[in-house]
XYZ file of C-alpha atoms in Angstrom:
589
model
C -5.065 -9.314 -33.323
C -5.542 -5.740 -32.060
C -2.673 -3.929 -30.420
C -2.654 -3.421 -26.672
C -3.593 0.144 -25.679
C -0.923 1.969 -23.718
C -3.240 3.511 -21.117
C -1.303 2.453 -18.047
C 1.656 3.919 -16.144
C 3.782 2.720 -13.240
C 5.153 5.377 -10.880
C 8.447 4.792 -9.060
C 9.745 7.126 -6.362
C 13.286 6.249 -5.315
C 13.474 8.671 -2.375
C 11.204 6.157 -0.632
C 14.337 4.056 -0.137
C 15.489 6.687 2.382
C 13.083 5.588 5.138
C 15.272 3.181 7.085
C 15.549 1.492 10.488
C 18.628 2.914 12.251
C 17.877 2.019 15.869
C 20.163 -0.983 15.610
C 22.285 -2.787 13.047
C 20.254 -5.901 13.747
C 17.451 -5.707 11.191
C 16.554 -9.406 11.272
C 13.070 -8.637 12.578
C 12.443 -5.585 10.388
C 10.150 -6.517 7.512
C 9.098 -3.020 6.378
C 12.459 -2.339 4.788
C 13.735 -0.344 1.783
C 14.469 -3.565 -0.117
C 10.720 -4.085 -0.490
C 10.842 -1.612 -3.378
C 13.617 -3.625 -4.996
C 11.403 -6.735 -4.938
C 8.511 -4.753 -6.425
C 10.799 -3.623 -9.244
C 11.821 -7.226 -9.931
C 8.145 -8.134 -10.308
C 7.586 -5.054 -12.455
C 10.529 -5.943 -14.702
C 9.194 -9.466 -15.193
C 5.736 -8.120 -16.024
C 7.182 -5.608 -18.490
C 9.208 -8.328 -20.175
C 6.258 -10.698 -20.570
C 3.879 -7.936 -21.633
C 6.369 -6.700 -24.214
C 6.231 -10.159 -25.770
C 2.448 -9.949 -25.974
C 2.597 -6.373 -27.231
C 5.163 -7.238 -29.908
C 3.112 -10.180 -31.085
C -0.120 -8.194 -31.231
C 1.165 -4.917 -32.661
C 1.096 -4.322 -36.390
C 3.866 -1.770 -36.049
C 7.552 -2.584 -36.119
C 8.766 -3.115 -32.585
C 11.610 -0.994 -31.251
C 12.756 -3.846 -29.101
C 15.876 -5.742 -30.051
C 17.286 -8.888 -28.502
C 20.798 -7.695 -29.323
C 22.364 -6.987 -25.901
C 24.353 -4.004 -27.207
C 21.308 -2.338 -28.761
C 19.282 -3.064 -25.635
C 21.958 -1.602 -23.370
C 22.182 1.530 -25.496
C 18.425 2.014 -25.310
C 18.372 1.553 -21.552
C 21.264 3.974 -21.078
C 19.086 6.732 -22.528
C 16.729 6.532 -19.593
C 16.928 9.465 -17.157
C 17.415 7.966 -13.731
C 19.172 10.735 -11.840
C 15.972 11.639 -10.028
C 16.458 15.376 -10.502
C 13.293 15.529 -12.568
C 10.426 13.276 -13.488
C 11.237 11.074 -16.471
C 9.469 8.309 -18.367
C 10.355 5.208 -20.317
C 7.957 3.127 -22.374
C 8.036 -0.671 -22.308
C 5.468 -2.167 -24.665
C 2.038 -1.018 -23.446
C 3.356 0.419 -20.162
C 5.062 3.693 -19.321
C 7.346 3.719 -16.275
C 7.486 7.123 -14.588
C 10.572 7.831 -12.476
C 8.947 10.466 -10.312
C 10.612 13.357 -8.550
C 7.295 14.603 -7.162
C 7.080 15.591 -3.527
C 4.364 17.077 -1.320
C 5.288 18.926 1.896
C 3.656 17.497 4.997
C 3.212 20.907 6.590
C 2.063 22.880 3.565
C -0.376 20.764 1.580
C -4.164 21.176 1.566
C -4.676 17.453 0.886
C -2.448 16.372 3.773
C -4.131 18.879 6.089
C -7.549 17.621 4.935
C -6.663 14.159 6.272
C -4.119 14.707 9.047
C -4.605 18.345 10.041
C -6.199 19.745 13.163
C -8.471 22.733 13.615
C -6.210 23.960 16.395
C -3.023 23.414 14.375
C -1.154 20.637 12.621
C 0.018 19.066 15.865
C 0.422 15.533 14.552
C 2.240 16.512 11.355
C 4.578 18.790 13.283
C 5.270 16.003 15.758
C 6.153 13.451 13.076
C 8.523 15.936 11.461
C 10.120 16.650 14.837
C 10.480 12.954 15.706
C 12.267 12.257 12.436
C 14.557 15.282 12.735
C 15.625 14.257 16.243
C 15.809 10.512 15.570
C 19.567 10.104 15.092
C 20.349 12.236 18.139
C 17.949 10.291 20.362
C 19.214 6.927 19.176
C 22.757 8.123 19.796
C 21.785 8.727 23.431
C 20.428 5.210 23.768
C 16.792 6.301 23.516
C 14.076 5.365 21.055
C 13.153 7.832 18.330
C 9.509 6.776 18.715
C 7.767 8.501 21.648
C 6.558 6.534 24.633
C 3.012 5.334 24.213
C 3.431 4.451 20.540
C 4.212 0.884 19.401
C 7.985 0.549 19.265
C 7.991 -2.750 17.405
C 6.364 -1.612 14.167
C 7.246 2.092 14.004
C 10.641 3.596 13.303
C 12.076 6.824 11.902
C 15.344 8.212 10.604
C 16.316 11.784 9.626
C 15.351 11.156 5.988
C 11.991 9.506 6.713
C 10.095 12.735 6.027
C 11.715 12.944 2.579
C 10.417 9.438 1.878
C 6.915 10.233 3.149
C 6.704 13.460 1.168
C 7.914 11.609 -1.917
C 5.317 8.892 -1.363
C 2.337 11.234 -1.105
C 3.702 13.522 -3.824
C 4.082 10.654 -6.272
C 0.676 9.198 -5.390
C -0.949 12.578 -6.014
C 1.054 12.962 -9.234
C -0.471 9.670 -10.376
C -3.921 11.079 -9.589
C -3.140 14.162 -11.703
C -1.999 12.000 -14.623
C -5.028 9.716 -14.458
C -7.401 12.676 -14.228
C -5.796 14.517 -17.158
C -4.904 11.447 -19.202
C -1.462 12.868 -19.954
C 1.989 12.427 -18.500
C 4.357 15.264 -17.518
C 5.948 17.231 -20.348
C 9.107 15.117 -20.533
C 7.146 12.092 -21.694
C 7.345 10.905 -25.255
C 4.667 12.233 -27.582
C 3.229 8.752 -28.117
C 2.903 8.060 -24.406
C 1.593 11.517 -23.580
C -1.172 11.306 -26.161
C -2.284 7.772 -25.385
C -4.675 8.694 -22.568
C -3.322 7.268 -19.304
C -6.253 5.975 -17.252
C -4.631 3.556 -14.804
C -1.628 3.827 -12.532
C 0.304 1.719 -10.060
C 2.354 3.646 -7.491
C 5.307 1.860 -5.847
C 6.007 3.846 -2.677
C 6.694 3.305 1.006
C 6.184 3.554 3.925
C 2.625 2.219 3.593
C -0.324 4.184 4.912
C -3.599 2.353 5.503
C -3.101 1.756 9.259
C -2.511 5.456 9.944
C -5.517 7.379 11.162
C -5.928 11.123 11.475
C -3.204 11.398 14.115
C -2.455 7.811 15.121
C 0.545 6.146 13.450
C 0.750 2.372 13.705
C 1.480 -0.735 11.653
C 4.492 0.810 9.825
C 2.311 3.774 8.741
C 2.749 7.501 9.483
C 0.785 9.155 6.637
C -2.238 7.663 4.895
C -1.152 7.811 1.246
C -4.454 6.708 -0.311
C -6.616 8.933 1.890
C -4.408 11.926 1.045
C -4.644 11.045 -2.663
C -8.446 10.886 -2.429
C -8.467 14.280 -0.696
C -6.184 15.658 -3.415
C -8.538 14.314 -6.090
C -11.436 16.054 -4.374
C -9.719 19.385 -3.749
C -7.928 19.725 -7.092
C -10.041 17.747 -9.555
C -13.546 17.969 -8.115
C -13.922 14.268 -7.354
C -17.092 13.925 -5.291
C -17.207 10.140 -5.010
C -14.189 7.957 -4.343
C -14.040 4.176 -4.135
C -11.248 2.500 -2.153
C -10.655 -1.242 -2.460
C -8.236 -2.518 0.218
C -6.775 -5.984 -0.473
C -4.020 -5.990 2.152
C -3.904 -8.976 4.535
C -4.597 -6.570 7.390
C -7.647 -4.398 7.910
C -7.017 -0.775 6.945
C -8.235 0.562 10.269
C -6.692 3.976 9.672
C -8.301 4.428 6.261
C -11.705 3.301 7.518
C -11.563 5.716 10.445
C -10.610 8.630 8.176
C -13.307 7.728 5.650
C -15.891 7.472 8.418
C -15.097 11.001 9.559
C -15.172 12.379 6.000
C -18.537 10.738 5.297
C -19.891 11.880 8.648
C -19.059 15.502 7.857
C -20.519 15.264 4.343
C -23.679 13.674 5.764
C -24.003 16.482 8.314
C -23.688 19.051 5.530
C -26.325 17.217 3.493
C -28.787 17.085 6.392
C -28.263 20.783 7.084
C -28.799 21.592 3.404
C -32.089 19.683 3.460
C -33.097 21.889 6.377
C -32.398 24.973 4.242
C -29.168 25.790 6.044
C -26.680 27.649 3.839
C -24.050 25.341 2.381
C -21.334 26.173 -0.101
C -19.558 23.033 -1.199
C -20.358 19.654 0.410
C -17.509 17.263 0.977
C -16.880 13.999 -0.855
C -18.561 10.659 -0.319
C -16.218 7.703 -0.020
C -16.795 3.962 -0.194
C -14.305 1.732 1.623
C -14.264 -2.014 0.941
C -11.713 -4.359 2.492
C -10.846 -8.052 2.209
C -8.638 -9.056 5.134
C -7.764 -11.591 7.821
C -9.831 -10.858 10.927
C -7.376 -12.917 13.017
C -4.356 -10.766 12.121
C -3.292 -7.237 13.071
C -4.935 -5.020 14.196
C -7.443 -7.595 15.464
C -5.061 -10.304 16.634
C -5.529 -9.565 20.336
C -9.299 -9.719 19.936
C -9.939 -6.177 21.145
C -13.699 -5.687 20.686
C -13.522 -2.208 19.164
C -10.964 -3.299 16.550
C -12.685 -6.571 15.656
C -16.012 -4.763 15.374
C -14.533 -2.038 13.172
C -12.975 -4.678 10.900
C -16.364 -6.384 10.558
C -18.523 -3.353 9.759
C -20.974 -3.617 6.878
C -22.991 -0.415 6.541
C -24.484 1.078 3.410
C -26.165 4.496 3.235
C -27.078 4.597 6.926
C -25.682 7.766 8.527
C -23.992 8.547 5.223
C -21.575 5.624 5.566
C -20.560 3.197 2.821
C -18.276 0.490 4.225
C -17.926 -3.235 3.557
C -15.532 -5.622 5.317
C -15.083 -9.234 4.213
C -12.983 -11.785 6.092
C -10.615 -14.144 4.315
C -11.238 -17.872 4.715
C -8.939 -20.887 4.333
C -9.112 -22.808 1.053
C -7.881 -26.211 -0.081
C -6.805 -25.479 -3.648
C -6.867 -22.702 -6.222
C -10.172 -23.871 -7.652
C -11.673 -23.736 -4.181
C -10.317 -20.237 -3.652
C -11.873 -18.897 -6.834
C -15.203 -20.416 -5.824
C -14.873 -18.426 -2.588
C -13.894 -15.365 -4.602
C -17.030 -15.541 -6.704
C -19.281 -16.196 -3.719
C -17.708 -13.973 -1.060
C -14.886 -11.668 -2.086
C -16.497 -10.041 -5.136
C -18.994 -8.506 -2.745
C -16.704 -5.551 -2.124
C -17.084 -4.665 -5.805
C -20.837 -5.328 -5.780
C -21.224 -3.064 -2.748
C -19.232 -0.372 -4.543
C -21.635 -0.667 -7.478
C -24.514 -0.197 -5.032
C -22.789 2.889 -3.591
C -22.384 4.565 -6.969
C -25.792 3.508 -8.291
C -27.388 5.158 -5.257
C -25.331 8.352 -5.418
C -25.751 9.304 -9.067
C -24.362 6.417 -11.114
C -21.328 6.626 -13.357
C -19.785 10.043 -13.804
C -16.850 12.372 -14.187
C -16.757 12.866 -10.424
C -15.766 9.244 -9.650
C -12.259 7.894 -9.027
C -11.217 4.378 -7.979
C -8.298 3.488 -5.691
C -6.742 0.182 -4.695
C -4.821 -0.085 -1.436
C -2.698 -2.849 -2.872
C -1.165 -4.847 -0.060
C 0.508 -8.078 -1.142
C 0.976 -9.692 2.267
C -2.061 -11.938 1.777
C -0.105 -13.675 -0.992
C 0.534 -17.403 -0.632
C 4.283 -16.644 -0.747
C 4.301 -14.298 2.260
C 6.368 -15.169 5.349
C 4.481 -17.639 7.534
C 5.393 -15.415 10.475
C 3.459 -12.540 8.887
C 0.576 -14.612 7.545
C 0.207 -17.280 10.211
C -3.529 -17.943 10.330
C -3.780 -19.655 6.940
C -5.824 -16.800 5.488
C -4.048 -16.349 2.186
C -4.750 -15.823 -1.498
C -3.088 -17.446 -4.531
C -0.987 -15.219 -6.782
C -3.718 -15.400 -9.424
C -5.960 -13.357 -7.098
C -3.909 -10.237 -7.807
C -4.530 -10.689 -11.529
C -8.223 -11.550 -11.263
C -9.245 -8.937 -8.696
C -7.321 -6.253 -10.567
C -9.117 -7.114 -13.802
C -12.464 -6.878 -11.996
C -11.523 -3.547 -10.403
C -10.480 -2.181 -13.805
C -13.753 -3.337 -15.359
C -15.586 -1.606 -12.507
C -13.608 1.601 -13.136
C -14.396 1.365 -16.851
C -18.126 1.220 -16.087
C -18.290 3.905 -13.430
C -15.177 6.119 -13.471
C -14.231 6.601 -17.130
C -11.614 3.886 -16.557
C -9.686 5.983 -14.028
C -7.977 3.905 -11.337
C -4.948 4.458 -9.081
C -3.388 1.520 -7.231
C -0.959 2.215 -4.374
C 1.403 -0.234 -2.680
C 0.585 -1.030 0.942
C 1.948 -4.188 2.629
C 3.843 -7.219 1.355
C 7.102 -8.220 2.985
C 8.741 -11.345 1.611
C 10.546 -10.868 -1.693
C 8.587 -13.670 -3.341
C 5.227 -12.265 -2.227
C 6.131 -8.824 -3.569
C 7.637 -10.116 -6.820
C 4.752 -12.434 -7.660
C 2.037 -10.072 -6.428
C 3.429 -7.162 -8.430
C 3.833 -9.303 -11.536
C 0.222 -10.508 -11.430
C -1.160 -7.094 -10.436
C 0.602 -5.344 -13.331
C -0.700 -7.949 -15.776
C -4.213 -7.371 -14.431
C -3.926 -3.612 -14.935
C -3.189 -3.946 -18.661
C -5.879 -4.687 -21.239
C -4.764 -7.919 -22.883
C -6.603 -10.094 -25.413
C -7.979 -13.170 -23.644
C -5.776 -15.590 -25.574
C -2.680 -13.630 -24.571
C -3.748 -13.362 -20.934
C -4.026 -17.120 -20.669
C -0.449 -17.466 -21.889
C 0.757 -15.080 -19.171
C -0.470 -17.177 -16.251
C 2.706 -19.237 -16.089
C 4.666 -16.022 -15.451
C 4.150 -16.396 -11.695
C 4.645 -20.162 -11.535
C 7.001 -21.228 -8.761
C 9.638 -22.364 -11.253
C 9.659 -18.999 -13.014
C 9.726 -17.100 -9.723
C 12.779 -19.072 -8.596
C 14.518 -18.347 -11.908
C 13.711 -14.659 -11.545
C 14.955 -14.471 -7.962
C 18.189 -16.217 -8.865
C 18.798 -14.010 -11.899
C 18.250 -10.766 -9.973
C 19.959 -11.790 -6.746
C 22.445 -9.313 -5.330
C 26.106 -10.135 -5.678
C 27.905 -10.913 -2.462
C 30.741 -8.391 -2.699
C 28.877 -5.267 -1.561
C 27.219 -4.863 -4.923
C 23.557 -4.074 -5.483
C 23.770 -5.221 -9.083
C 21.975 -8.454 -9.988
C 24.043 -11.548 -10.620
C 22.660 -11.776 -14.142
C 21.719 -14.726 -16.305
C 23.607 -17.216 -18.377
C 23.832 -17.484 -22.118
C 21.207 -20.232 -22.159
C 18.581 -18.168 -20.325
C 15.092 -17.725 -21.689
C 14.636 -14.437 -23.598
C 11.963 -13.108 -21.210
C 14.273 -13.668 -18.248
C 17.224 -11.962 -19.892
C 15.012 -9.034 -20.813
C 13.582 -8.853 -17.276
C 17.078 -8.634 -15.789
C 18.029 -5.857 -18.216
C 14.893 -3.867 -17.404
C 15.362 -4.353 -13.672
C 19.003 -3.238 -13.809
C 17.858 -0.070 -15.521
C 14.876 0.883 -13.390
C 16.669 0.173 -10.102
C 19.969 1.936 -10.841
C 19.093 5.082 -8.915
C 17.437 3.192 -6.085
C 20.486 1.008 -5.587
C 22.669 4.108 -5.316
C 20.351 5.632 -2.702
C 20.378 2.415 -0.691
C 24.162 2.357 -0.692
C 24.246 5.919 0.645
C 21.593 5.402 3.340
C 22.331 6.540 6.907
C 24.139 4.012 9.071
C 22.386 2.256 11.910
C 23.466 2.516 15.513
C 26.510 0.416 16.350
C 24.676 -1.465 19.050
C 21.133 -2.205 20.026
C 19.542 0.576 22.047
C 17.421 -0.132 25.082
C 14.080 1.632 24.811
C 12.810 3.119 28.082
C 9.537 1.841 29.536
C 6.391 3.364 28.106
C 3.510 4.579 30.240
C 1.899 7.189 28.028
C -1.046 6.615 25.706
C -1.930 8.347 22.481
C -3.499 11.745 22.941
C -7.248 11.798 22.684
C -8.731 13.830 19.834
C -11.760 15.963 20.554
C -14.669 14.988 18.339
C -17.827 16.965 17.696
C -20.767 15.981 19.831
C -22.715 13.173 18.278
C -19.749 11.827 16.372
C -19.898 8.132 15.641
C -16.515 7.747 14.010
C -15.033 4.272 14.143
C -11.938 4.564 16.369
C -8.480 4.129 14.929
C -6.391 1.397 16.498
C -4.481 2.772 19.450
C -1.826 0.185 20.024
C -1.285 -1.279 23.468
C 2.271 -0.413 24.418
C 2.532 -3.130 27.044
C 4.444 -5.877 25.266
C 7.499 -7.070 27.132
C 9.988 -6.928 24.293
C 11.155 -4.255 21.873
C 10.516 -6.361 18.792
C 8.028 -9.184 19.089
C 9.118 -12.615 17.948
C 6.892 -15.350 16.591
C 7.024 -19.021 17.423
C 6.021 -20.330 14.010
C 8.570 -18.554 11.854
C 10.792 -21.543 11.192
C 11.899 -21.771 7.605
C 11.541 -18.084 6.887
C 14.558 -16.053 5.887
C 13.294 -13.175 8.025
C 11.435 -13.398 11.308
C 8.608 -10.898 11.081
C 7.635 -9.050 14.226
C 4.037 -9.148 15.329
C 2.536 -5.834 14.310
C 1.731 -3.615 17.220
C 4.666 -4.681 19.372
C 5.537 -2.179 22.063
C 7.373 -1.876 25.347
C 6.371 -1.185 28.886
C 7.858 -1.287 32.309
C 4.627 -2.622 33.805
C 3.274 -6.117 33.653
C 0.319 -6.649 31.317
C -2.767 -7.097 33.483
C -5.792 -9.238 32.775
C -9.089 -7.378 32.399
C -11.075 -7.067 35.590
C -14.054 -9.413 35.667
C -16.986 -8.783 38.020
C -19.452 -11.612 38.604
C -22.920 -10.457 39.575
C -24.613 -13.179 41.654
C -28.232 -13.464 42.638
C -29.463 -14.301 46.151
C -28.301 -17.545 47.721
C -31.023 -20.104 46.931
C -30.242 -21.964 50.185
C -31.135 -18.903 52.250
C -34.793 -19.354 51.338
C -34.943 -22.899 52.551
């Protein structure tokens, strides 16, 4: 049996723990929380453990792994987790990169490409200002989020900018590694020379709901769009493919992509008319599988529902495909739907590249990897029965990797978006990581029980936090299965620095703050004449409560707020309806 190639790296950025809700100590309705990264690491540790077993069995070389707890502990202690510099550790076929990369919001060409303004970086400066003033405003009983923006799904703290800059810096670092095939200089010689082609980036806050200057849905900076811009500006990527598998439509990403494609199309048309042109912009394909009944379309606003249903290919220079999730009865039924419906976002991407030059060095593939469509997500977050089984994250990822192999020299960067319950994040990460690694078919079949409900429960129990103010996992007993014991050891190692950051996070306000009524709306951006950009969701700030509650959240450990929740001092009004009547038929009698 051939050995498994080590062409895959996972990037962890622990400063992303620093983005925290401090408006109140009551976080029962806050689902976009730092602990999401902890759950992702649990899933990663389980995947590493199971893949090490496959790697050990398939490798002809002597494995460095030992089941002796003392030897294992000594090996793990050698890992650099202080966060002062980027460091790597190799587990079987996977290298885990503990990134220290950062990218300044106000001084980065890629960030300006996506979120900048011709007249100045107004939005970026505002976000930085809001975060810097957040603690002071909350201390005065005010909200740190300006009036007119959705209060229920946006929050900031003084260290939020550090988290955002770490998120985009690490995502762009992953792009650099995938484009060069090598890890930073501190990597081991074996890992550095293996040719890294795929990456998974575990960062937060997420980004795909954020448009050019419109934060919403937990998102302030569009991580994937910035990474695509970075790939274009630094590495000459002319064609990018973005697959979005989050439960919710990536309205921010689609709006940004529309504007990028519109500008590139304008340049192309002008070039055909013999107008001087220096360097045309990139062309980007955006394909999304999502629930049309959920945020940002839950209220049925025509412009948002229409944007989330767009299917346009080559007209006006646009390449966009949106596919709506459907209910299914069993896993077999889901995979029949997958083959018939959901694979279309990959087929449309093939059409995009085939019609713009085919495979090439100028192609890079991204996945906006939201895990909130998972069958294990909170019912309060995924309440329309539009879900996917855990196996979807394995199967789709394999298909995306095969697509990247055919068209992009194998280069693919996956970035965490949504996913809020621990079980959804653990299982989704586990399956996604397995899908990103090239595994012999017989070994892949054996891995499918990794995300069985029984194994997930064992994993959750083994890595559960201790009660006495300790972030350390409770551990496993002497009779535990080897993969589980190994998973706990790996998790303890890769989360050591993150746990310390969590413990030192800023404290929340001592009491709930009342947010003043909102009457302002988001500022309107000036677009060039003739622009047909799909609008970004501008959230209605007229909800009556600070954090929306859901009626069908019974049984969940956390009650998820409805995305887009806001506040207002005015009553929500029904739309005005005008009936146009013809002449009275009786008047003619």
